[in-house]
C-alpha positions as protocol buffer text, in pm:
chain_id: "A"
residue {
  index: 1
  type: UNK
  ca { x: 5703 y: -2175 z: 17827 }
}
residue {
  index: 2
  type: UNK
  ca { x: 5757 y: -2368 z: 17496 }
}
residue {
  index: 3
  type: UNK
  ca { x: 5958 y: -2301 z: 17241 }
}
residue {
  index: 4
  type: UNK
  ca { x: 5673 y: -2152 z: 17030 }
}
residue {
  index: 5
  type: UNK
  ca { x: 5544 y: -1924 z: 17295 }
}
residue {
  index: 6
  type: UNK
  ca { x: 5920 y: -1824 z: 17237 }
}
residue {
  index: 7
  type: UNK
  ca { x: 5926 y: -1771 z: 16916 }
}
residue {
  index: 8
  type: UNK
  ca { x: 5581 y: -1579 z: 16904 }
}
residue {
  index: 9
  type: UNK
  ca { x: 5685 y: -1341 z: 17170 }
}
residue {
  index: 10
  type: UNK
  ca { x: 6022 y: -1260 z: 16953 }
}
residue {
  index: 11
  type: UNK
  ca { x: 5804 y: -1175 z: 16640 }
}
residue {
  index: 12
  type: UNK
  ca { x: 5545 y: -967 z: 16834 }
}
residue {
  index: 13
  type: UNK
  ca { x: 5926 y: -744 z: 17002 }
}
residue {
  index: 14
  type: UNK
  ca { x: 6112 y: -791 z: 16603 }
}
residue {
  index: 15
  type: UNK
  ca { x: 5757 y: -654 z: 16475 }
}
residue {
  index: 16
  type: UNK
  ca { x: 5736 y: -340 z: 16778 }
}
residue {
  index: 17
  type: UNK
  ca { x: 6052 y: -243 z: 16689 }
}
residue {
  index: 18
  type: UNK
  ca { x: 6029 y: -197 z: 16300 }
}
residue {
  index: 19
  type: UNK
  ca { x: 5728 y: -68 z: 16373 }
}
residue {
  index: 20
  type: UNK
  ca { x: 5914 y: 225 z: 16580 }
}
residue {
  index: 21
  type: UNK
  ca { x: 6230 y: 232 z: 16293 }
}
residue {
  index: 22
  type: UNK
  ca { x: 5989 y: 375 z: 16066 }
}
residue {
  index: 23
  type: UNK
  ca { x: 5764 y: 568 z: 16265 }
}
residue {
  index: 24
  type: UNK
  ca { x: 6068 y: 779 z: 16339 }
}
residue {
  index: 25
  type: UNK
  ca { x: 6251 y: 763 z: 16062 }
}
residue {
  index: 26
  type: UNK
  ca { x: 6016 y: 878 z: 15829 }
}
residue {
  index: 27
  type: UNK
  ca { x: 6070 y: 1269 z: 15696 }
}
residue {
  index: 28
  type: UNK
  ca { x: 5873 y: 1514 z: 15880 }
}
residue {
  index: 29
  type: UNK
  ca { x: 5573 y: 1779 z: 15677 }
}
residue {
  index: 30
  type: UNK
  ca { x: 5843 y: 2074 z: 15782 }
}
residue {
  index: 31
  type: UNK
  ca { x: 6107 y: 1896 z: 15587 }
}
residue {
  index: 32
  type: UNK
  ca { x: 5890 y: 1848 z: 15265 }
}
residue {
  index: 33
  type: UNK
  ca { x: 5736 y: 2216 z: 15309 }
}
residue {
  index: 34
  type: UNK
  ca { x: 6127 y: 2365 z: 15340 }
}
residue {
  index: 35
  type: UNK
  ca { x: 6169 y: 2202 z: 15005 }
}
residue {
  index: 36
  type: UNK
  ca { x: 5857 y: 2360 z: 14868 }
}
residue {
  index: 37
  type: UNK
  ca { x: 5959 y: 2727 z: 14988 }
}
residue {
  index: 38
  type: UNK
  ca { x: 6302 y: 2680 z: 14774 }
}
residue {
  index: 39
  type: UNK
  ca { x: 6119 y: 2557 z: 14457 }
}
residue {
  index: 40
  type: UNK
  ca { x: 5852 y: 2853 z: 14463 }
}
residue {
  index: 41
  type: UNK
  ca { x: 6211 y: 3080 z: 14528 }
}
residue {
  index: 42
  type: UNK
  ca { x: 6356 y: 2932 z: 14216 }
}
residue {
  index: 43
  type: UNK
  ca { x: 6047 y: 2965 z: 13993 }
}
residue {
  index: 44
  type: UNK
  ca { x: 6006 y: 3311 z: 14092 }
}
residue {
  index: 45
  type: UNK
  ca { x: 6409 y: 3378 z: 14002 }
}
residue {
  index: 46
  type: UNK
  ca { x: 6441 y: 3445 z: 14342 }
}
residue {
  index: 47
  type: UNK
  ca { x: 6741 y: 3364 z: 14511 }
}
residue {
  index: 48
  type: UNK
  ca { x: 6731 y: 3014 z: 14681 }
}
residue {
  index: 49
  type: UNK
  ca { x: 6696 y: 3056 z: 15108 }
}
residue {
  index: 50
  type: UNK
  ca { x: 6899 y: 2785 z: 15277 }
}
residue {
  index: 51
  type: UNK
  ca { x: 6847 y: 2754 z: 15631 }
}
residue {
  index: 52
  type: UNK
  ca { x: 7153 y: 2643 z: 15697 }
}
residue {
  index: 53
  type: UNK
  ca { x: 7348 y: 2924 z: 15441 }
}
residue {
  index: 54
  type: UNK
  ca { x: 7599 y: 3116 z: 15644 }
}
residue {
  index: 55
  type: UNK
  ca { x: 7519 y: 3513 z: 15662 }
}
residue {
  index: 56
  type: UNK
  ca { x: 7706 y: 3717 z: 15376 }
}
residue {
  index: 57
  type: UNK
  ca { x: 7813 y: 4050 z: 15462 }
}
residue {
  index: 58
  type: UNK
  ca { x: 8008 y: 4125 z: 15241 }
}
residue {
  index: 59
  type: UNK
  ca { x: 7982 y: 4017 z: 14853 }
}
residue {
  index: 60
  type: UNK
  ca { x: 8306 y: 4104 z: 14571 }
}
residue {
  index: 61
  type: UNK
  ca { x: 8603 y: 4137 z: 14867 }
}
residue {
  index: 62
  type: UNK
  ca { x: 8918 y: 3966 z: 14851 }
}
residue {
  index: 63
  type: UNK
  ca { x: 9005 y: 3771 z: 15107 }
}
residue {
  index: 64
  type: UNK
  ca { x: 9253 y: 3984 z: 15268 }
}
residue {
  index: 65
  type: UNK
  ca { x: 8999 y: 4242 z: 15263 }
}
residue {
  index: 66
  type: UNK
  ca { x: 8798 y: 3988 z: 15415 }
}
residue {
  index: 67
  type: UNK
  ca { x: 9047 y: 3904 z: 15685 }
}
residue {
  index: 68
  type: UNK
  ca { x: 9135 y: 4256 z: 15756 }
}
residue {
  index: 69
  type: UNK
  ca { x: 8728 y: 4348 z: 15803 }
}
residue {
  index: 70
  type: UNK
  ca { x: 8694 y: 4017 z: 16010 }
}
residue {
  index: 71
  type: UNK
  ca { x: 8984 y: 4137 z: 16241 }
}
residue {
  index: 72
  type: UNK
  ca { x: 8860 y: 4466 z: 16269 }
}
residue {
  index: 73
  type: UNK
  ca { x: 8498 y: 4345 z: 16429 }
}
residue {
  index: 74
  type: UNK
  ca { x: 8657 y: 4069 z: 16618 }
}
residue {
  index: 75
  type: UNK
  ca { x: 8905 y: 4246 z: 16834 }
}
residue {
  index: 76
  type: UNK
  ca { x: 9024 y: 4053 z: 17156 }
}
residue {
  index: 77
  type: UNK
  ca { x: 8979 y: 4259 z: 17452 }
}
residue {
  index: 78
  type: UNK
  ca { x: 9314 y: 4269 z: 17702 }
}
residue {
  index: 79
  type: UNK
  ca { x: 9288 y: 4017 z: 17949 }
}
residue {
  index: 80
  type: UNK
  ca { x: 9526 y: 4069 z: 18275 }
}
residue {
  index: 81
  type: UNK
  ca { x: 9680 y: 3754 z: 18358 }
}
residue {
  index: 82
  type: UNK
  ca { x: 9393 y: 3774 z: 18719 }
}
residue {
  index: 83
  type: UNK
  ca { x: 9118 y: 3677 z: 18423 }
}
residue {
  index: 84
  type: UNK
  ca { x: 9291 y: 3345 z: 18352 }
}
residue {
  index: 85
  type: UNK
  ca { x: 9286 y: 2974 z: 18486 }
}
residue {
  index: 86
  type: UNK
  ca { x: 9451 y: 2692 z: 18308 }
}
residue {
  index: 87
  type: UNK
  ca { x: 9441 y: 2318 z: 18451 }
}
residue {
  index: 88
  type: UNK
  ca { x: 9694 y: 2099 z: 18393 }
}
residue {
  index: 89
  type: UNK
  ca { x: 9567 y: 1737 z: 18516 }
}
residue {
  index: 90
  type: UNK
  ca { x: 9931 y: 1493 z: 18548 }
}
residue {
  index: 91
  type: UNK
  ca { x: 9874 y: 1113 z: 18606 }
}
residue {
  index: 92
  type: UNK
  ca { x: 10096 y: 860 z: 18673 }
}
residue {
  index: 93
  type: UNK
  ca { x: 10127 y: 580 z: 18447 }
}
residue {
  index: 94
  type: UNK
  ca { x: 9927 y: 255 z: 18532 }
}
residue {
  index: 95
  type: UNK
  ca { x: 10002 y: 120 z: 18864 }
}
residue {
  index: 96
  type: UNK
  ca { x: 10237 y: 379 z: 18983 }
}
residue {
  index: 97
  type: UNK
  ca { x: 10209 y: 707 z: 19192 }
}
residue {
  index: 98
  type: UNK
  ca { x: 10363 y: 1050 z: 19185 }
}
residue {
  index: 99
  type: UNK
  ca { x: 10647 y: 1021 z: 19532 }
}
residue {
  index: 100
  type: UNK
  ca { x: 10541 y: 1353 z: 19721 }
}
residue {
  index: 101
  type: UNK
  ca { x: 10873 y: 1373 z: 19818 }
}
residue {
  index: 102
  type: UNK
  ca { x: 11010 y: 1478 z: 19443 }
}
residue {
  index: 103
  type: UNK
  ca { x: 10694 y: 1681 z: 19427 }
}
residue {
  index: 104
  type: UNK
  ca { x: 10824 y: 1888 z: 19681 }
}
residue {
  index: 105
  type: UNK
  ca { x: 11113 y: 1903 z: 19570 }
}
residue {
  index: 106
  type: UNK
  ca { x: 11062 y: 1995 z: 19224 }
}
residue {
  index: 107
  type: UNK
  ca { x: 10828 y: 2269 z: 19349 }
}
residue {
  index: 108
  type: UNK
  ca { x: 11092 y: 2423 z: 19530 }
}
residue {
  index: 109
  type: UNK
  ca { x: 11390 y: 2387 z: 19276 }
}
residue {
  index: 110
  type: UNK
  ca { x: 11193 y: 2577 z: 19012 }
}
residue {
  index: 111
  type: UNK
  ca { x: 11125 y: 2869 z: 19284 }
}
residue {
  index: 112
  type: UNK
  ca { x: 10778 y: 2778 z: 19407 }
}
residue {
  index: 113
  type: UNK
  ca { x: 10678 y: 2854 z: 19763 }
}
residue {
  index: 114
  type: UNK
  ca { x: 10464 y: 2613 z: 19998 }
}
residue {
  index: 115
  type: UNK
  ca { x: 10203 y: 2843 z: 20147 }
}
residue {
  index: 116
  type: UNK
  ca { x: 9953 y: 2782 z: 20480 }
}
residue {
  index: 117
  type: UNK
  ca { x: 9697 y: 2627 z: 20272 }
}
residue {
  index: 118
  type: UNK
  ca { x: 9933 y: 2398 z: 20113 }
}
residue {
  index: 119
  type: UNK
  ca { x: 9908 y: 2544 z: 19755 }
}
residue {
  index: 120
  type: UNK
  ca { x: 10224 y: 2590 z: 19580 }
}
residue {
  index: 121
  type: UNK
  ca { x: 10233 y: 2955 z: 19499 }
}
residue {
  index: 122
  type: UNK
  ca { x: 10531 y: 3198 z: 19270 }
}
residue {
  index: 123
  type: UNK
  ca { x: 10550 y: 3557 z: 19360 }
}
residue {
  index: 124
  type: UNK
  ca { x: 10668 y: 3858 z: 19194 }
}
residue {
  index: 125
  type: UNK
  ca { x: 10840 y: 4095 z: 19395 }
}
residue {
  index: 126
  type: UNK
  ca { x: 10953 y: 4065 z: 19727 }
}
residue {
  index: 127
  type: UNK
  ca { x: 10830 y: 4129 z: 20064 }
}
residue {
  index: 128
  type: UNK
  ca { x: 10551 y: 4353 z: 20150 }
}
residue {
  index: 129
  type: UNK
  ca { x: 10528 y: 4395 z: 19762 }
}
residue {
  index: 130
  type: UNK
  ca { x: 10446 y: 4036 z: 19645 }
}
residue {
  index: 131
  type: UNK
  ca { x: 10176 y: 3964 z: 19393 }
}
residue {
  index: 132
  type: UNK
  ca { x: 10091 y: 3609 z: 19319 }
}
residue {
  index: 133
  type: UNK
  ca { x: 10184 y: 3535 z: 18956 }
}
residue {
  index: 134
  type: UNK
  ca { x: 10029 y: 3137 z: 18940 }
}
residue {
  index: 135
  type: UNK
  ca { x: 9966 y: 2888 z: 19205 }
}
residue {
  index: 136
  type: UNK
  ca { x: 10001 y: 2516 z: 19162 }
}
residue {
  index: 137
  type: UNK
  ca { x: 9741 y: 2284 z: 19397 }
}
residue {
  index: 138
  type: UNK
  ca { x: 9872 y: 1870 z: 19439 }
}
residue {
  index: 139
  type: UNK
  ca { x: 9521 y: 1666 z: 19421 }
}
């Protein structure tokens, strides 16, 4: 291949790709119709409809009032502590590692108990009573 042939092939790729810049950037018909629908609204001394508005529920409140209504619909539901899972990913910095050893050891200053599978687990209660408050798993 010459130089030419080259330079030919570039123009025929430069000219495929404007080509497909304004094939899709050009505006959709559903863009220039949405625009319509809000013009005949306004001529007719309609209210404007926005797509994109946010609902209103309520119109004249203050915003406590507002607050207060938005508290009363949105009430958390009581989650036991059995519904919850947090992760907590640790790294070491770069080119180091976490020693095991003080792993251990930290587990087991702070009250945590090594169990079978070995998870890290904290109780409360004791003996036959025990219910596992969190467990903590070394990856």
């Amino acid at each position: 291949m010459n130089m030419t042939e080259l330079r030919i092939i570039l123009a025929v790729i430069g000219v495929v790709i404007l080509a497909l810049v304004y094939y899709f950037g050009k505006k959709s018909a559903n863009d220039d119709l949405d625009q319509l629908q809000n013009e005949v609204d306004l001529d007719a001394g309609l209210p404007p409809t926005f797509s994109n508005e946010l609902p209103r529920k309520h119109i004249g409140i203050s915003v406590d009032e507002a607050h207060e209504i938005h508290l009363a619909e949105n009430k958390p539901t009581p989650q036991n502590g059995k519904d919850k899972v947090i992760t907590l990913f640790l790294h070491a910095k770069d080119g180091q590692q976490f020693d095991w050893h003080l792993i251990q050891s930290a587990a087991n200053q702070v009250g945590l108990e090594l169990g079978a599978d070995n998870l890290y687990y904290r109780f409360k209660g004791f003996g036959s009573s025990k219910e596992v408050v969190f467990m903590v798993a070394n990856m």
